[in-house]
Amino acid sequence: MFREDFPILKTKLIYFDNAATTLKPKTVIDAVSDYYTNYSSNSGRANYDIAIKTDKMITETRKKIADFINAKEDEIVFTSGATASLNMVIWGYLYQHLKEGDEILTTKAEHSSLLAPLIEMAKLKNIKIKYIELDKNNHFDLNNFKKTITNKTKAVCLAMSTNLVGDVRPIKEIIEIAKTKNIVNIIDTAQSIGRNNIDVLELDVDFMAFSGHKMFGPTGVGVLFGKEVMLKGVKPQNYGGGMALEIDEHDNVIYKKVPYLLEGGTLPIASIIGLSKAIDQIKKVSPKDIKKIEEELTSYLLKRLKEIPEVYVYNSNTQTGIVAFNYENIFAEDLAYYLSKQNIAIRAGNHCVKKIFDLYQINNVCRISLSFYNTKKEIDALIKALKNTKIKEDIIF
Ligand SMILES: Cc1ncc(COP(=O)(O)O)c(C=O)c1O
């Protein structure tokens, strides 16, 4: 239905790696090209026409993102992606405000972009990371969350939906519980943004991170949302042009206010402009319909995978378009390579979930991640390739 918006889909490609990055609509590609072709200029620094246009585009995009998640413009910090946003809040906020002996809650199903900086930061400050026990499907368990909280718990850091297990966490309830104990919440929405209506005000989120390229936008841009009062407590990790107003003769620096304080250096301008069009694309379909289409496709995929006895699905209770599986006696990477020879792109490995073994007692899985532009016909092509009776012979390249 919306496939014609995505030029790459005019090729033979069957793209099932949407959790890694989504495809880009023509409107996004054109907006990036238009900027470089017609008004390439830096932002926040000059007064000539094309630079003024660039400033306007950035301001409008900040507003559009703010409206999209029901935030204020000053609560939107442009970063280079979810990883940068998470590092910004972990080092700029948690490292500055937490102390030795404090505890942070998270789970073993998180992406390394959350877990790795958290672990490194915690080591430096002797802060304890506690993993909330997941249920038998590796889904988040609210009771276990409540049980893990102590009077030393100062932060909870979680994805809204995970990139391998594919569960959707009860974020509203999690935040409500956290608020009663003054626990800061940091929510990674890299896999949820664009597929859900996210209202930061209603959820009462403190910090939220996401990437443009996983929501049909360009690579190189991301967002850190921070509630105004929380954002003011983030110490910049990146000092440079654009965030300092004055440096006097005694080297006292007068800085701009947030969000500009946290945006030192040249912004990823082309990507920000492209992201604006990506949001238009999401609105054109609607997050609700994107989710609905993904859910329908996921049920179809799970049903069809059951036809193949050699296929074992690890997360048959997935609540998103993410399905993790292996084929009996075939190494995950080999299967992905075999499928790529038939123009089917899936991903294999640990998917940056470094504690994957604790979840599934295996180190490598194949992952299909669907998006709204995928079709049942594409799933049929995958099933046909997996049903190939000579699959094992064909895999010996
Ligand atoms: C749940 C989750 N969080 C964070 C990230 C990091 O995103 P990026 O690499 O765009 O910074 C990813 C990327 O796959 C992810 O799936």
Coordinates of C-alpha atoms and ligand atoms in Angstrom, one line a residue:
M1 CA 0.0 0.0 0.0
F2 CA 2.8 2.4 1.0
R3 CA 5.5 0.4 -0.7
E4 CA 5.8 2.8 -3.6
D5 CA 7.0 5.5 -1.2
F6 CA 10.2 3.4 -0.7
P7 CA 12.4 3.4 -3.8
I8 CA 14.5 0.5 -2.7
L9 CA 11.4 -1.7 -2.7
K10 CA 11.3 -1.4 -6.5
T11 CA 14.3 -3.8 -6.6
K12 CA 14.1 -7.5 -5.8
L13 CA 15.1 -7.0 -2.2
I14 CA 13.1 -8.6 0.5
Y15 CA 14.1 -6.6 3.6
F16 CA 13.5 -8.2 7.0
D17 CA 16.1 -6.3 9.0
N18 CA 14.0 -3.4 10.1
A19 CA 15.1 -3.5 13.8
A20 CA 18.7 -2.8 12.6
T21 CA 17.5 0.1 10.4
T22 CA 14.4 0.9 8.5
L23 CA 14.2 1.7 4.8
K24 CA 14.0 5.3 3.7
P25 CA 11.0 6.9 1.8
K26 CA 11.7 9.0 -1.2
T27 CA 10.6 12.1 0.7
V28 CA 13.4 11.6 3.1
I29 CA 16.0 11.0 0.4
D30 CA 14.8 14.0 -1.5
A31 CA 14.9 16.3 1.5
V32 CA 18.5 15.3 2.3
S33 CA 19.5 15.8 -1.4
D34 CA 17.7 19.1 -1.6
Y35 CA 19.6 20.4 1.4
Y36 CA 23.0 19.5 0.0
T37 CA 22.0 20.6 -3.5
N38 CA 20.2 23.9 -2.8
Y39 CA 21.0 25.3 0.7
S40 CA 24.0 23.5 2.1
S41 CA 25.0 25.8 5.1
N42 CA 25.7 25.5 8.8
S43 CA 23.1 26.2 11.4
G44 CA 22.9 28.7 14.2
R45 CA 25.9 30.7 13.0
A46 CA 25.2 32.9 10.0
N47 CA 22.7 35.5 8.7
Y48 CA 22.7 34.9 4.9
D49 CA 19.6 33.5 3.2
I50 CA 20.5 29.8 2.9
A51 CA 21.8 29.6 6.5
I52 CA 18.5 31.3 7.7
K53 CA 16.6 28.6 5.8
T54 CA 18.7 25.9 7.5
D55 CA 18.0 27.4 10.9
K56 CA 14.3 27.4 10.1
M57 CA 14.3 23.7 9.1
I58 CA 16.1 22.7 12.3
T59 CA 13.7 24.8 14.5
E60 CA 10.7 23.3 12.6
T61 CA 12.0 19.8 13.0
R62 CA 12.6 20.2 16.7
K63 CA 9.0 21.4 17.0
K64 CA 7.7 18.6 14.9
I65 CA 9.5 16.0 17.1
A66 CA 8.3 17.7 20.3
D67 CA 4.7 17.6 19.0
F68 CA 5.1 14.0 17.9
I69 CA 5.9 12.9 21.5
N70 CA 4.0 15.6 23.3
A71 CA 7.1 17.4 24.6
K72 CA 8.2 21.0 24.7
E73 CA 10.7 22.1 22.0
D74 CA 13.3 22.8 24.7
E75 CA 13.1 19.2 25.9
I76 CA 14.5 17.9 22.5
V77 CA 18.2 17.4 22.2
F78 CA 19.6 16.4 18.8
T79 CA 22.2 13.7 19.1
S80 CA 23.8 11.3 16.6
G81 CA 21.5 8.4 17.6
A82 CA 20.1 6.4 20.5
T83 CA 23.5 5.3 21.6
A84 CA 24.7 8.9 21.9
S85 CA 21.5 9.9 23.7
L86 CA 21.9 7.0 26.2
N87 CA 25.5 7.9 26.8
M88 CA 24.6 11.5 27.2
V89 CA 22.2 10.8 30.0
I90 CA 24.2 8.0 31.7
W91 CA 27.4 10.1 31.8
G92 CA 25.8 13.5 32.0
Y93 CA 23.1 12.7 34.5
L94 CA 23.6 9.4 36.4
Y95 CA 27.4 9.8 36.7
Q96 CA 26.9 13.3 38.1
H97 CA 24.1 12.7 40.5
L98 CA 24.4 9.1 41.8
K99 CA 26.9 8.0 44.5
E100 CA 28.7 4.9 45.7
G101 CA 26.3 2.2 46.9
D102 CA 23.4 3.4 44.9
E103 CA 21.5 0.9 42.7
I104 CA 20.3 1.0 39.1
L105 CA 17.7 -1.5 37.8
T106 CA 17.7 -2.9 34.3
T107 CA 17.4 -6.3 32.6
K108 CA 19.5 -8.7 30.7
A109 CA 17.5 -8.2 27.5
E110 CA 18.7 -4.7 26.9
H111 CA 20.8 -3.5 23.9
S112 CA 24.5 -2.9 24.5
S113 CA 24.0 0.8 23.8
L114 CA 22.3 0.9 27.2
L115 CA 24.0 -1.8 29.1
A116 CA 27.7 -1.1 28.1
P117 CA 27.8 2.6 29.2
L118 CA 25.7 1.7 32.3
I119 CA 28.2 -1.0 33.3
E120 CA 31.2 1.2 32.7
M121 CA 29.7 4.2 34.6
A122 CA 28.7 2.0 37.5
K123 CA 32.2 0.5 37.8
L124 CA 33.7 3.9 38.1
K125 CA 31.4 5.0 40.8
N126 CA 30.9 1.7 42.7
I127 CA 27.2 1.7 41.8
K128 CA 25.4 -1.6 41.7
I129 CA 23.5 -2.7 38.6
K130 CA 20.7 -5.1 39.5
Y131 CA 19.0 -7.2 36.8
I132 CA 15.3 -7.5 37.2
E133 CA 14.4 -11.2 36.8
L134 CA 12.5 -11.7 33.5
D135 CA 9.5 -14.2 33.3
K136 CA 9.7 -17.6 31.5
N137 CA 9.3 -15.9 28.1
N138 CA 12.1 -13.4 28.9
H139 CA 9.4 -10.7 29.2
F140 CA 9.4 -7.9 31.8
D141 CA 7.7 -8.8 35.1
L142 CA 6.2 -6.0 37.1
N143 CA 6.2 -8.0 40.3
N144 CA 9.9 -8.9 40.0
F145 CA 10.5 -5.2 39.3
K146 CA 8.8 -4.2 42.6
K147 CA 10.7 -6.9 44.5
T148 CA 14.1 -5.7 43.2
I149 CA 13.6 -2.1 44.3
T150 CA 15.3 -1.2 47.6
N151 CA 15.8 2.1 49.3
K152 CA 19.1 2.4 47.4
T153 CA 17.5 2.2 44.0
K154 CA 18.0 5.5 42.2
A155 CA 17.4 4.8 38.5
V156 CA 15.6 2.3 36.2
C157 CA 16.9 2.0 32.6
L158 CA 14.9 0.0 30.2
A159 CA 13.8 -0.3 26.6
M160 CA 10.2 0.3 25.9
S161 CA 10.3 -2.7 23.6
T162 CA 13.3 -5.0 23.1
N163 CA 15.2 -5.7 20.0
L164 CA 15.5 -9.5 20.3
V165 CA 12.8 -10.8 22.7
G166 CA 10.3 -8.4 21.2
D167 CA 8.3 -7.7 24.3
V168 CA 6.6 -4.4 25.0
R169 CA 7.1 -3.3 28.6
P170 CA 4.4 -1.8 30.7
I171 CA 6.2 1.5 30.8
K172 CA 3.4 3.5 32.3
E173 CA 3.1 1.2 35.3
I174 CA 6.9 1.0 35.6
I175 CA 7.2 4.8 35.7
E176 CA 4.3 5.1 38.2
I177 CA 6.0 2.7 40.6
A178 CA 9.4 4.4 40.1
K179 CA 7.9 7.8 40.8
T180 CA 6.5 6.7 44.2
K181 CA 10.2 5.9 45.2
N182 CA 11.9 8.9 43.5
I183 CA 13.6 6.6 41.0
V184 CA 14.7 8.3 37.8
N185 CA 13.5 6.6 34.6
I186 CA 15.5 6.4 31.4
I187 CA 13.6 4.8 28.6
D188 CA 15.1 3.5 25.3
T189 CA 12.5 3.8 22.6
A190 CA 14.8 3.0 19.7
Q191 CA 12.5 0.0 18.8
S192 CA 9.2 1.6 19.7
I193 CA 9.2 5.1 18.3
G194 CA 7.0 5.4 15.1
R195 CA 5.2 2.1 15.9
N196 CA 3.4 3.5 18.9
N197 CA 1.9 6.8 20.0
I198 CA 4.3 7.9 22.6
D199 CA 3.2 10.7 24.9
V200 CA 6.0 11.7 27.3
L201 CA 3.7 13.8 29.4
E202 CA 1.1 11.1 29.9
L203 CA 3.9 8.5 30.6
D204 CA 5.8 11.0 32.9
V205 CA 9.1 9.9 31.3
D206 CA 12.2 11.6 32.7
F207 CA 14.6 10.7 29.8
M208 CA 13.9 9.0 26.5
A209 CA 16.3 8.1 23.7
F210 CA 15.8 7.2 20.0
S211 CA 17.4 7.1 16.6
G212 CA 16.2 8.6 13.4
H213 CA 17.3 5.8 11.2
K214 CA 15.0 3.2 12.9
M215 CA 12.0 5.4 12.2
F216 CA 12.5 5.7 8.4
G217 CA 14.8 8.7 8.8
P218 CA 18.5 9.1 7.9
T219 CA 21.4 7.7 9.9
G220 CA 23.5 10.1 12.1
V221 CA 20.6 11.7 14.0
G222 CA 18.9 10.8 17.2
V223 CA 17.1 12.5 20.0
L224 CA 17.4 12.7 23.8
F225 CA 14.1 13.8 25.3
G226 CA 14.5 15.1 28.8
K227 CA 11.9 16.5 31.0
E228 CA 12.9 20.2 31.4
V229 CA 13.9 20.0 35.0
M230 CA 15.8 16.8 34.4
L231 CA 17.6 18.1 31.3
K232 CA 18.8 21.0 33.3
G233 CA 20.7 18.5 35.5
V234 CA 22.6 17.0 32.6
K235 CA 26.3 18.0 32.4
P236 CA 27.5 18.4 28.8
Q237 CA 30.0 15.7 27.7
N238 CA 30.8 17.6 24.6
Y239 CA 32.1 21.1 24.8
G240 CA 32.5 23.2 21.7
G241 CA 31.0 25.6 19.2
G242 CA 27.3 26.5 19.4
M243 CA 26.8 25.8 23.1
A244 CA 29.1 28.5 24.6
L245 CA 28.0 32.2 24.5
E246 CA 31.1 33.9 25.9
I247 CA 34.5 33.2 27.3
D248 CA 35.8 36.2 29.4
E249 CA 39.3 37.3 30.2
H250 CA 39.4 34.9 33.3
D251 CA 38.2 32.0 31.2
N252 CA 34.8 32.0 32.7
V253 CA 32.5 30.5 30.1
I254 CA 28.9 31.5 29.8
Y255 CA 26.9 28.7 28.2
K256 CA 23.6 28.6 26.4
K257 CA 20.6 26.9 28.0
V258 CA 19.5 23.3 27.3
P259 CA 18.9 21.9 24.8
Y260 CA 21.6 23.9 23.0
L261 CA 24.0 23.4 25.9
L262 CA 24.0 19.7 25.0
E263 CA 24.5 20.2 21.3
G264 CA 28.1 21.3 21.0
G265 CA 29.5 21.3 17.5
T266 CA 27.8 21.2 14.1
L267 CA 24.5 19.4 14.1
P268 CA 23.8 16.5 11.7
I269 CA 21.8 19.0 9.6
A270 CA 20.9 17.0 6.6
S271 CA 19.8 14.1 8.8
I272 CA 17.6 16.4 10.9
I273 CA 15.9 17.7 7.8
G274 CA 15.4 14.2 6.6
L275 CA 14.0 13.1 10.0
S276 CA 11.3 15.7 9.6
K277 CA 10.0 14.0 6.5
A278 CA 10.3 10.6 8.2
I279 CA 7.8 11.8 10.8
D280 CA 5.5 12.9 8.0
Q281 CA 5.7 9.4 6.6
I282 CA 4.8 7.9 9.9
K283 CA 1.9 10.2 10.3
K284 CA 0.7 9.4 6.7
V285 CA 0.3 5.8 7.8
S286 CA -0.2 6.4 11.5
P287 CA 1.7 4.7 14.3
K288 CA -1.4 2.7 15.2
D289 CA -1.7 1.3 11.7
I290 CA 2.0 0.6 11.4
K291 CA 1.7 -1.4 14.6
K292 CA -1.4 -3.2 13.4
I293 CA 0.2 -4.2 10.0
E294 CA 3.3 -5.4 11.8
E295 CA 1.2 -7.5 14.2
E296 CA -0.8 -9.1 11.4
L297 CA 2.4 -9.9 9.5
T298 CA 4.1 -11.3 12.6
S299 CA 1.2 -13.7 13.3
Y300 CA 1.3 -14.8 9.7
L301 CA 5.1 -15.3 9.8
L302 CA 4.9 -17.3 13.1
K303 CA 2.1 -19.5 11.7
R304 CA 4.1 -20.2 8.5
L305 CA 7.3 -20.9 10.4
K306 CA 5.5 -23.7 12.3
E307 CA 5.2 -25.6 9.0
I308 CA 9.0 -26.2 9.1
P309 CA 9.9 -28.7 11.8
E310 CA 13.6 -27.8 11.6
V311 CA 12.8 -24.2 12.6
Y312 CA 12.8 -23.3 16.3
V313 CA 11.4 -20.0 17.3
Y314 CA 12.8 -18.6 20.5
N315 CA 10.2 -15.8 21.1
S316 CA 6.9 -17.1 19.8
N317 CA 5.3 -14.7 22.3
T318 CA 6.8 -11.7 20.6
Q319 CA 4.7 -8.5 20.8
T320 CA 6.4 -6.7 17.9
G321 CA 7.6 -7.5 14.4
I322 CA 10.7 -9.2 15.8
V323 CA 11.0 -13.0 15.5
A324 CA 14.2 -14.9 16.6
F325 CA 14.8 -18.4 15.3
N326 CA 17.3 -21.0 14.3
Y327 CA 17.2 -23.8 11.8
E328 CA 18.3 -27.2 13.1
N329 CA 22.0 -27.9 12.6
I330 CA 22.6 -24.8 10.5
F331 CA 24.7 -22.0 11.9
A332 CA 22.7 -18.7 12.1
E333 CA 25.1 -16.7 10.0
D334 CA 25.2 -19.4 7.3
L335 CA 21.4 -19.4 7.1
A336 CA 21.4 -15.6 6.8
Y337 CA 24.0 -15.8 4.0
Y338 CA 22.0 -18.5 2.2
L339 CA 18.9 -16.3 2.3
S340 CA 20.8 -13.3 1.1
K341 CA 21.6 -15.2 -2.1
Q342 CA 17.9 -15.2 -2.7
N343 CA 17.6 -11.4 -2.0
I344 CA 16.2 -12.0 1.5
A345 CA 17.9 -9.8 4.1
I346 CA 17.7 -11.1 7.7
R347 CA 20.2 -10.6 10.4
A348 CA 22.1 -13.3 12.4
G349 CA 24.2 -13.0 15.6
N350 CA 23.6 -11.8 19.1
H351 CA 22.0 -8.6 17.9
C352 CA 23.9 -6.5 20.5
V353 CA 22.1 -8.3 23.3
K354 CA 25.3 -9.5 24.9
K355 CA 23.6 -11.5 27.6
I356 CA 21.7 -13.5 24.9
F357 CA 23.0 -16.7 26.4
D358 CA 21.3 -16.0 29.7
L359 CA 18.1 -15.5 27.8
Y360 CA 18.1 -18.4 25.3
Q361 CA 21.2 -20.5 26.1
I362 CA 22.6 -19.9 22.7
N363 CA 24.9 -17.2 21.3
N364 CA 23.6 -16.8 17.8
V365 CA 20.1 -16.5 16.4
C366 CA 18.6 -15.4 13.1
R367 CA 16.3 -12.4 13.5
I368 CA 13.5 -11.3 11.2
S369 CA 12.2 -7.9 12.0
L370 CA 9.2 -6.8 10.0
S371 CA 7.9 -3.4 9.1
F372 CA 4.6 -2.1 7.7
Y373 CA 5.9 -2.2 4.1
N374 CA 6.6 -6.0 4.3
T375 CA 4.0 -8.3 2.7
K376 CA 2.7 -11.8 3.1
K377 CA 4.1 -12.6 -0.3
E378 CA 7.6 -11.8 1.0
I379 CA 7.0 -14.0 3.9
D380 CA 5.9 -16.8 1.5
A381 CA 9.2 -16.3 -0.4
L382 CA 11.1 -16.8 2.9
I383 CA 9.2 -19.9 3.8
K384 CA 9.8 -21.3 0.3
A385 CA 13.5 -20.8 0.8
L386 CA 13.5 -22.4 4.2
K387 CA 11.5 -25.4 2.9
N388 CA 14.1 -26.1 0.2
T389 CA 14.8 -29.8 0.7
K390 CA 18.4 -29.3 -0.4
I391 CA 19.0 -26.3 2.0
K392 CA 21.9 -28.0 3.8
E393 CA 23.7 -28.9 0.6
D394 CA 23.1 -25.4 -0.8
I395 CA 24.5 -23.9 2.4
I396 CA 27.9 -25.5 1.8
F397 CA 29.2 -22.7 -0.4
Ligands
LIG1 C1 16.7 -1.3 21.7 C2 17.8 -0.5 21.1 N1 18.4 0.5 21.7 C3 19.4 1.2 21.2 C4 19.9 0.9 19.9 C5 21.0 1.7 19.4 O1 20.7 2.5 18.3 P1 21.8 3.3 17.4 O2 22.8 2.2 17.0 O3 21.0 3.8 16.3 O4 22.4 4.3 18.3 C6 19.3 -0.1 19.2 C7 19.9 -0.5 17.9 O5 19.7 -1.5 17.4 C8 18.3 -0.9 19.8 O6 17.7 -1.9 19.1

